[in-house]
Coordinates of N, CA and C in Angstrom, one line a residue:
Chain P
G12 N 0.8 -1.2 0.0 CA 0.0 0.0 0.0 C 0.9 1.3 0.0
E13 N 0.2 2.4 -0.2 CA 0.9 3.6 -0.2 C 1.6 4.0 1.1
S14 N 2.8 4.5 1.1 CA 3.4 4.9 2.3 C 2.9 6.3 2.7
V15 N 2.7 6.4 4.0 CA 2.3 7.8 4.5 C 3.6 8.4 5.0
G16 N 4.1 9.4 4.3 CA 5.3 10.1 4.8 C 6.6 9.4 4.6
L17 N 7.1 9.6 3.3 CA 8.3 8.9 3.0 C 9.5 9.5 3.7
H18 N 9.4 10.8 4.1 CA 10.5 11.5 4.7 C 10.3 11.8 6.1
L19 N 9.5 11.0 6.8 CA 9.2 11.3 8.2 C 10.4 10.8 9.1
P20 N 10.6 11.4 10.2 CA 11.5 10.8 11.2 C 11.0 9.4 11.5
T21 N 11.9 8.5 11.7 CA 11.6 7.1 11.9 C 12.2 6.6 13.2
L22 N 11.4 5.9 13.9 CA 11.8 5.2 15.2 C 11.7 3.7 14.9
S23 N 12.8 3.0 15.0 CA 12.8 1.5 14.8 C 13.0 0.9 16.2
V24 N 12.1 -0.1 16.5 CA 12.2 -0.7 17.8 C 12.1 -2.2 17.6
Q25 N 12.6 -3.0 18.6 CA 12.4 -4.4 18.6 C 11.1 -4.8 19.2
E26 N 10.5 -5.8 18.6 CA 9.2 -6.2 19.1 C 9.4 -6.6 20.6
G27 N 8.4 -6.1 21.4 CA 8.5 -6.4 22.8 C 9.1 -5.3 23.6
D28 N 9.9 -4.4 23.0 CA 10.5 -3.3 23.7 C 9.4 -2.2 23.8
N29 N 9.8 -1.2 24.7 CA 8.9 0.0 24.8 C 9.3 1.0 23.8
S30 N 8.4 1.8 23.3 CA 8.6 2.9 22.3 C 8.3 4.2 23.0
I31 N 9.0 5.2 22.6 CA 8.7 6.6 23.0 C 8.8 7.5 21.8
I32 N 7.7 8.1 21.5 CA 7.6 9.0 20.4 C 7.4 10.4 21.0
N33 N 8.1 11.3 20.5 CA 8.1 12.7 21.0 C 7.5 13.7 20.1
C34 N 7.0 14.8 20.6 CA 6.4 15.8 19.8 C 6.5 17.1 20.6
A35 N 7.0 18.1 19.8 CA 7.1 19.5 20.3 C 5.9 20.3 19.8
Y36 N 5.1 20.9 20.6 CA 4.0 21.7 20.1 C 4.3 23.1 20.1
S37 N 3.5 23.9 19.4 CA 4.0 25.3 19.1 C 3.2 26.4 19.9
N38 N 2.0 26.1 20.3 CA 1.2 27.1 20.9 C 1.0 26.9 22.4
S39 N 1.6 27.9 23.2 CA 1.5 27.8 24.6 C 0.1 27.9 25.1
A40 N -0.8 28.4 24.3 CA -2.2 28.5 24.7 C -3.0 27.2 24.5
S41 N -2.4 26.2 23.9 CA -3.1 24.9 23.7 C -3.3 24.2 25.0
D42 N -4.6 23.7 25.1 CA -4.9 23.1 26.4 C -5.5 21.7 26.2
Y43 N -5.4 21.2 25.0 CA -5.9 19.8 24.8 C -5.0 19.2 23.7
F44 N -4.6 17.9 23.9 CA -3.7 17.3 23.0 C -4.1 15.9 22.8
I45 N -3.9 15.4 21.5 CA -4.3 14.1 21.1 C -3.2 13.4 20.3
W46 N -3.1 12.1 20.5 CA -2.2 11.3 19.7 C -3.1 10.5 18.8
Y47 N -2.7 10.5 17.5 CA -3.3 9.7 16.5 C -2.3 8.7 15.8
K48 N -2.9 7.6 15.4 CA -2.1 6.5 14.7 C -2.6 6.4 13.3
Q49 N -1.7 6.5 12.3 CA -2.2 6.3 10.9 C -1.4 5.2 10.2
E50 N -2.2 4.2 9.9 CA -1.6 3.1 9.1 C -1.7 3.4 7.7
S51 N -0.8 2.7 6.9 CA -0.8 3.0 5.5 C -2.1 2.8 4.8
G52 N -2.6 3.8 4.1 CA -3.9 3.6 3.4 C -5.1 3.9 4.2
K53 N -4.9 4.3 5.4 CA -6.1 4.6 6.3 C -6.0 6.0 6.9
G54 N -7.2 6.4 7.4 CA -7.2 7.7 8.1 C -6.7 7.6 9.5
P55 N -6.3 8.7 10.1 CA -5.8 8.7 11.5 C -6.8 8.1 12.5
Q56 N -6.3 7.4 13.4 CA -7.1 6.7 14.4 C -6.8 7.3 15.8
F57 N -7.8 7.7 16.6 CA -7.5 8.2 17.9 C -6.9 7.2 18.8
I58 N -5.8 7.6 19.6 CA -5.2 6.7 20.5 C -5.5 7.1 21.9
I59 N -5.1 8.3 22.3 CA -5.2 8.8 23.6 C -5.2 10.3 23.6
D60 N -5.8 11.0 24.6 CA -5.7 12.4 24.7 C -5.4 12.8 26.1
I61 N -5.1 14.1 26.3 CA -4.7 14.6 27.6 C -5.0 16.1 27.6
R62 N -5.5 16.6 28.8 CA -5.8 18.0 28.9 C -4.6 18.7 29.6
S63 N -4.5 20.0 29.5 CA -3.3 20.7 30.0 C -3.3 20.7 31.6
N64 N -4.3 20.3 32.2 CA -4.3 20.3 33.7 C -3.7 19.0 34.2
M65 N -3.3 18.1 33.3 CA -2.7 16.9 33.7 C -1.3 16.8 33.1
D66 N -0.4 16.0 33.7 CA 0.9 15.8 33.1 C 1.1 14.3 32.6
K67 N 0.1 13.5 33.0 CA 0.3 12.1 32.6 C -1.1 11.5 32.5
R68 N -1.3 10.6 31.5 CA -2.5 9.9 31.3 C -2.2 8.5 30.7
Q69 N -2.8 7.5 31.3 CA -2.5 6.1 30.8 C -3.7 5.5 30.2
G70 N -3.4 4.7 29.1 CA -4.5 3.9 28.5 C -4.0 2.5 28.5
Q71 N -4.5 1.7 27.6 CA -4.1 0.3 27.5 C -2.8 0.3 26.7
R72 N -1.7 -0.1 27.3 CA -0.4 -0.1 26.7 C 0.2 1.2 26.3
V73 N -0.5 2.3 26.4 CA -0.1 3.6 26.0 C -0.1 4.6 27.2
T74 N 0.8 5.5 27.2 CA 0.9 6.5 28.2 C 1.3 7.8 27.5
V75 N 0.6 8.9 27.8 CA 0.9 10.2 27.2 C 1.5 11.1 28.4
L76 N 2.6 11.7 28.1 CA 3.2 12.6 29.1 C 3.2 14.0 28.5
L77 N 2.8 15.0 29.3 CA 2.8 16.4 28.9 C 3.7 17.3 29.8
N78 N 4.6 18.0 29.1 CA 5.5 18.9 29.8 C 5.2 20.3 29.3
K79 N 4.4 21.1 30.0 CA 4.0 22.4 29.5 C 5.1 23.4 29.5
T80 N 6.1 23.2 30.4 CA 7.2 24.1 30.6 C 8.0 24.2 29.3
V81 N 8.2 23.0 28.7 CA 9.0 23.0 27.4 C 8.2 22.7 26.2
K82 N 6.8 22.7 26.4 CA 5.9 22.4 25.3 C 6.2 21.1 24.6
H83 N 6.3 20.1 25.4 CA 6.7 18.8 24.9 C 5.6 17.7 25.3
L84 N 5.4 16.9 24.3 CA 4.4 15.8 24.5 C 5.1 14.5 24.1
S85 N 4.8 13.4 24.8 CA 5.4 12.1 24.4 C 4.3 11.0 24.5
L86 N 4.5 10.0 23.7 CA 3.7 8.9 23.7 C 4.5 7.7 23.9
Q87 N 4.2 6.9 25.0 CA 4.9 5.7 25.3 C 4.1 4.5 25.0
I88 N 4.6 3.6 24.3 CA 3.9 2.3 24.0 C 4.7 1.2 24.6
A89 N 4.0 0.5 25.5 CA 4.6 -0.6 26.2 C 4.5 -1.9 25.4
A90 N 5.6 -2.7 25.4 CA 5.6 -4.0 24.8 C 5.2 -3.9 23.3
T91 N 5.9 -3.1 22.5 CA 5.5 -2.8 21.2 C 5.3 -4.0 20.3
Q92 N 4.3 -4.0 19.6 CA 3.9 -5.2 18.7 C 4.0 -4.8 17.2
P93 N 4.1 -5.8 16.4 CA 4.1 -5.5 14.9 C 2.9 -4.6 14.5
G94 N 1.8 -4.8 15.1 CA 0.6 -4.0 14.7 C 0.7 -2.6 15.1
D95 N 1.7 -2.2 15.9 CA 1.9 -0.8 16.2 C 2.6 0.0 15.2
S96 N 3.2 -0.7 14.2 CA 3.9 -0.1 13.1 C 2.9 0.9 12.3
A97 N 3.2 2.1 12.3 CA 2.4 3.1 11.7 C 3.1 4.5 11.8
V98 N 2.4 5.5 11.3 CA 2.8 6.9 11.5 C 2.0 7.5 12.7
Y99 N 2.7 8.1 13.6 CA 2.0 8.7 14.8 C 2.1 10.2 14.7
F100 N 0.9 10.8 14.9 CA 0.8 12.3 14.9 C 0.3 12.8 16.3
C101 N 0.9 13.8 16.7 CA 0.3 14.6 17.8 C -0.5 15.7 17.3
A102 N -1.5 16.1 18.0 CA -2.3 17.2 17.6 C -2.6 18.1 18.8
E103 N -2.6 19.4 18.6 CA -2.9 20.3 19.7 C -4.2 21.1 19.4
N104 N -4.9 21.5 20.4 CA -6.1 22.3 20.3 C -5.9 23.6 21.1
P105 N -5.6 24.7 20.4 CA -5.5 26.0 21.2 C -6.8 26.3 21.9
K106 N -6.6 26.9 23.1 CA -7.7 27.2 24.0 C -8.7 28.0 23.3
S107 N -10.0 27.7 23.5 CA -11.1 28.4 22.9 C -11.2 28.3 21.4
S108 N -10.6 27.4 20.9 CA -10.6 27.1 19.4 C -11.2 25.8 19.2
Y109 N -11.7 25.6 18.0 CA -12.2 24.3 17.6 C -11.3 23.6 16.7
K110 N -10.1 24.1 16.4 CA -9.2 23.5 15.5 C -8.2 22.6 16.1
L111 N -7.9 21.5 15.4 CA -6.8 20.6 15.8 C -5.7 20.9 14.8
I112 N -4.5 21.2 15.4 CA -3.3 21.4 14.6 C -2.4 20.2 14.7
F113 N -2.2 19.6 13.6 CA -1.4 18.3 13.6 C 0.1 18.6 13.5
G114 N 0.9 17.8 14.1 CA 2.3 17.9 13.9 C 2.7 17.1 12.6
S115 N 4.0 17.0 12.4 CA 4.4 16.4 11.1 C 4.5 14.8 11.2
G116 N 4.5 14.2 12.3 CA 4.4 12.8 12.4 C 5.8 12.1 12.6
T117 N 5.7 10.9 13.1 CA 6.9 10.0 13.3 C 6.5 8.6 12.9
R118 N 7.3 8.0 12.1 CA 7.0 6.6 11.6 C 7.6 5.7 12.6
L119 N 6.8 4.7 13.1 CA 7.3 3.7 14.0 C 7.4 2.4 13.3
L120 N 8.6 1.8 13.3 CA 8.8 0.5 12.6 C 9.1 -0.5 13.7
V121 N 8.4 -1.6 13.7 CA 8.7 -2.7 14.8 C 9.4 -3.8 14.1
R122 N 10.6 -4.2 14.6 CA 11.3 -5.3 14.0 C 10.9 -6.6 14.7
P123 N 10.7 -7.6 14.0 CA 10.3 -8.9 14.6 C 11.5 -9.5 15.4
Chain O
E14 N -20.7 0.5 15.5 CA -21.3 1.5 14.6 C -20.4 1.7 13.4
A15 N -21.0 2.1 12.2 CA -20.3 2.3 11.0 C -19.4 3.5 11.2
G16 N -18.3 3.5 10.5 CA -17.4 4.6 10.5 C -17.7 5.6 9.5
V17 N -16.8 6.6 9.3 CA -16.9 7.6 8.3 C -16.6 7.0 6.9
A18 N -17.5 7.2 6.0 CA -17.3 6.7 4.7 C -16.9 7.7 3.7
Q19 N -16.0 7.4 2.8 CA -15.6 8.4 1.8 C -15.5 7.7 0.4
S20 N -15.8 8.4 -0.6 CA -15.6 7.9 -2.0 C -15.3 9.0 -2.9
P21 N -14.5 8.8 -4.0 CA -13.9 7.5 -4.3 C -12.6 7.3 -3.4
R22 N -12.0 6.2 -3.4 CA -10.8 6.0 -2.6 C -9.6 6.6 -3.3
Y23 N -9.6 6.5 -4.7 CA -8.5 7.0 -5.5 C -9.1 7.8 -6.7
K24 N -8.3 8.8 -7.1 CA -8.7 9.6 -8.2 C -7.5 10.1 -8.9
I25 N -7.4 9.9 -10.2 CA -6.3 10.5 -11.0 C -6.9 11.4 -12.0
I26 N -6.5 12.7 -12.0 CA -7.0 13.6 -13.0 C -5.9 14.4 -13.6
E27 N -6.1 15.1 -14.7 CA -5.2 16.1 -15.2 C -5.4 17.5 -14.7
K28 N -4.3 18.3 -14.6 CA -4.5 19.6 -14.1 C -5.5 20.4 -14.9
R29 N -6.2 21.2 -14.3 CA -7.3 22.1 -14.8 C -8.6 21.3 -14.9
Q30 N -8.6 20.0 -14.6 CA -9.9 19.3 -14.5 C -10.6 19.5 -13.2
S31 N -11.8 19.0 -13.1 CA -12.6 19.2 -11.8 C -12.7 17.8 -11.2
V32 N -12.8 17.8 -9.9 CA -13.0 16.6 -9.1 C -13.9 16.8 -7.9
A33 N -14.6 15.8 -7.5 CA -15.5 15.9 -6.3 C -15.3 14.7 -5.4
F34 N -15.3 15.0 -4.1 CA -15.2 13.9 -3.1 C -16.4 13.9 -2.3
W35 N -16.8 12.7 -1.8 CA -18.0 12.6 -1.0 C -17.7 12.0 0.3
C36 N -18.4 12.5 1.4 CA -18.2 12.0 2.7 C -19.6 11.7 3.4
N37 N -19.7 10.6 4.0 CA -20.8 10.3 4.9 C -20.4 10.1 6.3
P38 N -20.7 11.0 7.2 CA -20.1 10.9 8.6 C -20.8 9.8 9.4
I39 N -20.3 9.6 10.6 CA -21.0 8.7 11.5 C -22.4 9.2 11.8
S40 N -23.3 8.3 11.8 CA -24.7 8.7 12.0 C -24.9 9.5 13.3
G41 N -25.5 10.6 13.2 CA -25.8 11.5 14.4 C -24.7 12.5 14.7
H42 N -23.6 12.4 14.0 CA -22.5 13.4 14.2 C -22.9 14.7 13.6
A43 N -22.8 15.8 14.4 CA -23.2 17.1 14.0 C -22.1 17.8 13.3
T44 N -20.9 17.5 13.6 CA -19.7 18.2 13.1 C -18.9 17.4 12.1
L45 N -18.6 18.0 11.0 CA -17.9 17.4 9.9 C -16.8 18.2 9.5
Y46 N -15.6 17.6 9.2 CA -14.4 18.3 8.9 C -13.8 17.7 7.6
W47 N -13.2 18.6 6.8 CA -12.4 18.1 5.6 C -11.0 18.6 5.9
Y48 N -10.1 17.6 5.7 CA -8.7 17.9 5.9 C -7.9 17.6 4.6
Q49 N -6.8 18.2 4.4 CA -5.9 17.9 3.3 C -4.6 17.4 3.9
Q50 N -4.2 16.2 3.5 CA -2.9 15.7 4.0 C -1.9 15.5 2.8
I51 N -0.9 16.3 2.7 CA 0.1 16.2 1.7 C 1.1 15.1 2.2
L52 N 1.7 14.4 1.3 CA 2.6 13.3 1.7 C 3.7 13.8 2.6
G53 N 3.9 13.1 3.7 CA 4.9 13.5 4.7 C 4.5 14.5 5.7
Q54 N 3.3 14.9 5.7 CA 2.8 16.0 6.6 C 1.6 15.5 7.4
G55 N 1.2 16.2 8.4 CA 0.0 15.9 9.1 C -1.2 16.6 8.4
P56 N -2.4 16.1 8.7 CA -3.6 16.7 8.1 C -3.7 18.2 8.4
K57 N -4.2 18.9 7.5 CA -4.5 20.3 7.6 C -6.0 20.6 7.4
L58 N -6.6 21.3 8.4 CA -8.0 21.5 8.2 C -8.3 22.5 7.1
L59 N -9.3 22.1 6.2 CA -9.7 22.9 5.2 C -11.0 23.6 5.5
I60 N -12.0 22.9 6.1 CA -13.3 23.4 6.4 C -14.0 22.6 7.5
Q61 N -14.7 23.2 8.3 CA -15.5 22.6 9.4 C -17.0 23.0 9.3
F62 N -17.8 22.0 9.3 CA -19.3 22.3 9.3 C -19.8 21.9 10.7
Q63 N -20.8 22.6 11.1 CA -21.6 22.2 12.3 C -23.1 22.1 11.7
N64 N -23.6 20.9 11.7 CA -24.8 20.6 10.9 C -24.6 21.1 9.5
N65 N -25.4 22.0 9.0 CA -25.2 22.4 7.6 C -24.6 23.8 7.5
G66 N -24.1 24.3 8.6 CA -23.4 25.6 8.5 C -21.9 25.5 8.6
V67 N -21.2 26.5 8.0 CA -19.8 26.5 8.0 C -19.3 27.2 9.3
V68 N -18.4 26.5 10.0 CA -17.9 27.1 11.3 C -16.6 27.8 10.9
D69 N -15.7 27.1 10.1 CA -14.4 27.7 9.7 C -14.0 27.2 8.4
D70 N -13.8 28.1 7.5 CA -13.2 27.8 6.2 C -12.1 28.7 5.8
S71 N -11.4 29.2 6.9 CA -10.3 30.1 6.7 C -9.1 29.6 5.9
Q72 N -8.9 28.3 5.9 CA -7.8 27.7 5.2 C -8.2 27.0 3.9
L73 N -9.4 27.2 3.4 CA -9.9 26.7 2.2 C -9.6 27.6 1.0
P74 N -8.9 27.2 0.0 CA -8.6 28.0 -1.1 C -9.8 28.3 -2.0
K75 N -10.5 29.3 -1.6 CA -11.9 29.5 -2.2 C -12.0 29.8 -3.6
D76 N -10.8 30.1 -4.2 CA -10.8 30.4 -5.7 C -11.0 29.1 -6.4
R77 N -10.7 27.9 -5.8 CA -10.8 26.7 -6.5 C -11.5 25.6 -5.7
F78 N -11.5 25.7 -4.4 CA -12.2 24.7 -3.6 C -13.5 25.2 -3.1
S79 N -14.5 24.2 -3.1 CA -15.8 24.5 -2.5 C -16.3 23.3 -1.8
A80 N -17.1 23.5 -0.8 CA -17.7 22.3 0.0 C -19.1 22.7 0.4
E81 N -19.9 21.7 0.5 CA -21.2 21.9 1.0 C -21.7 20.7 1.8
R82 N -22.7 21.0 2.7 CA -23.3 20.0 3.5 C -24.8 20.4 3.6
L83 N -25.5 20.2 2.5 CA -26.8 20.8 2.4 C -27.8 20.3 3.4
K84 N -27.9 19.1 3.8 CA -28.9 18.6 4.7 C -28.3 18.2 6.0
G85 N -27.1 18.7 6.3 CA -26.5 18.5 7.6 C -26.0 17.0 7.8
V86 N -25.9 16.3 6.7 CA -25.4 14.9 6.9 C -24.2 14.7 6.0
D87 N -24.5 14.2 4.7 CA -23.4 14.0 3.8 C -22.7 15.4 3.3
S88 N -21.5 15.3 2.9 CA -20.8 16.5 2.4 C -20.0 16.1 1.1
T89 N -19.9 17.2 0.3 CA -19.0 17.0 -0.9 C -18.0 18.1 -0.9
L90 N -16.8 17.8 -1.3 CA -15.7 18.7 -1.5 C -15.3 18.7 -2.9
K91 N -15.3 19.9 -3.5 CA -15.0 20.0 -5.0 C -13.7 20.8 -5.2
I92 N -13.0 20.5 -6.2 CA -11.8 21.2 -6.7 C -12.0 21.5 -8.2
Q93 N -12.0 22.8 -8.5 CA -12.2 23.2 -9.9 C -11.6 24.6 -10.1
P94 N -10.5 24.7 -11.0 CA -9.8 23.6 -11.6 C -8.7 23.1 -10.7
A95 N -8.3 21.8 -10.9 CA -7.2 21.3 -10.0 C -5.8 21.7 -10.5
K96 N -4.9 21.8 -9.6 CA -3.5 22.1 -9.8 C -2.7 21.0 -9.4
L97 N -1.5 20.9 -9.8 CA -0.5 19.9 -9.5 C -0.4 19.8 -8.0
E98 N -0.3 20.9 -7.3 CA -0.1 20.9 -5.8 C -1.3 20.5 -5.0
D99 N -2.4 20.2 -5.7 CA -3.5 19.6 -5.0 C -3.4 18.1 -4.7
S100 N -2.4 17.5 -5.3 CA -2.2 16.1 -5.1 C -2.0 15.8 -3.6
A101 N -2.8 15.0 -3.0 CA -2.8 14.8 -1.6 C -3.9 13.8 -1.2
V102 N -4.0 13.5 0.1 CA -5.1 12.7 0.6 C -6.1 13.6 1.2
Y103 N -7.3 13.5 0.8 CA -8.4 14.3 1.4 C -9.2 13.5 2.4
L104 N -9.1 13.9 3.6 CA -9.7 13.2 4.8 C -10.9 13.9 5.2
C105 N -11.9 13.1 5.5 CA -13.1 13.6 6.1 C -13.2 13.0 7.6
A106 N -13.6 13.8 8.5 CA -13.8 13.4 9.9 C -15.1 13.9 10.4
S107 N -15.6 13.3 11.5 CA -16.8 13.8 12.1 C -16.7 13.6 13.6
S108 N -17.4 14.4 14.3 CA -17.5 14.3 15.8 C -18.9 14.5 16.2
S109 N -19.2 14.1 17.5 CA -20.6 14.0 17.9 C -21.2 15.3 18.3
L110 N -20.4 16.1 19.0 CA -20.9 17.3 19.6 C -20.7 18.5 18.7
G111 N -21.6 19.4 18.7 CA -21.6 20.5 17.8 C -21.0 21.8 18.3
G112 N -20.7 21.8 19.6 CA -20.2 23.0 20.2 C -18.7 23.3 19.9
Q113 N -18.2 24.4 20.3 CA -16.8 24.7 20.1 C -15.9 23.8 21.0
G114 N -14.7 23.7 20.6 CA -13.8 22.9 21.3 C -13.6 21.6 20.6
A115 N -12.3 21.2 20.5 CA -12.0 19.9 19.7 C -12.0 18.8 20.6
E116 N -12.6 18.9 21.8 CA -12.5 17.8 22.8 C -13.5 16.6 22.4
E117 N -14.3 16.9 21.5 CA -15.1 15.8 21.0 C -14.2 15.0 20.0
T118 N -14.0 13.7 20.2 CA -13.1 13.0 19.4 C -13.5 13.0 18.0
Q119 N -12.5 13.3 17.1 CA -12.8 13.3 15.7 C -12.5 11.9 15.1
Y120 N -13.4 11.3 14.4 CA -13.2 10.0 13.8 C -13.0 10.2 12.3
F121 N -12.0 9.7 11.8 CA -11.6 9.9 10.4 C -12.0 8.8 9.5
G122 N -12.3 9.2 8.2 CA -12.6 8.2 7.2 C -11.2 7.8 6.6
P123 N -11.3 6.8 5.6 CA -10.0 6.3 5.0 C -9.4 7.3 4.1
G124 N -10.1 8.3 3.6 CA -9.5 9.3 2.7 C -9.6 9.0 1.3
T125 N -9.5 10.0 0.5 CA -9.5 9.9 -1.0 C -8.1 10.4 -1.4
R126 N -7.4 9.5 -2.2 CA -6.1 9.9 -2.6 C -6.2 10.5 -4.0
L127 N -5.8 11.7 -4.1 CA -5.9 12.5 -5.4 C -4.5 12.7 -6.0
L128 N -4.4 12.3 -7.3 CA -3.2 12.6 -8.0 C -3.5 13.5 -9.2
V129 N -2.9 14.6 -9.3 CA -3.1 15.5 -10.4 C -1.9 15.5 -11.3
L130 N -2.1 15.2 -12.5 CA -1.0 15.0 -13.5 C -0.9 16.2 -14.4

């Protein structure tokens, strides 16, 4: 299928290891953040979100960390599986706005 | 529940031709979005509808792009005439609540891949 993002930063991890994907956001007024996963040939899929009054939120095998001081967001995936291979986007929502502003994405490759 | 449906999945046209994309959001979702995703980049919002009204079309190139959602359900996005730089994936998304704030999760369709030659 078509590759999404031939020139994206790439993170390669061994199956079973933990993955950490980082994102720097631009707007200090953003108060809501979302991680999306996009597999080749598909639309983005919601993974997890976090509000600015939190610094950590956990889901199933995923954790999002927010550091507002340095405007940094990270996605941690525990026990990475081949099905986790995809492009991951962070998105920010500036306060009092209805827009989602997407970052440029990171490709995650899981080695068997 | 059924997801966001889009058609066609692929389209190849020559520059200066016209093209239209169709989106059927998740049933009951009041808010519908069209995004453009250029290869290697994240999606960029083109237009947002709440029911059949436009909330934001500030990033829609209105000289060539148009969109409508006449009955507050399905939507069409049209490009006329197309340019080479319009080659991209056009994503439709919908969310359940109609108020301001992106905290209503946006569910994306599979996209339409457009190639302009």
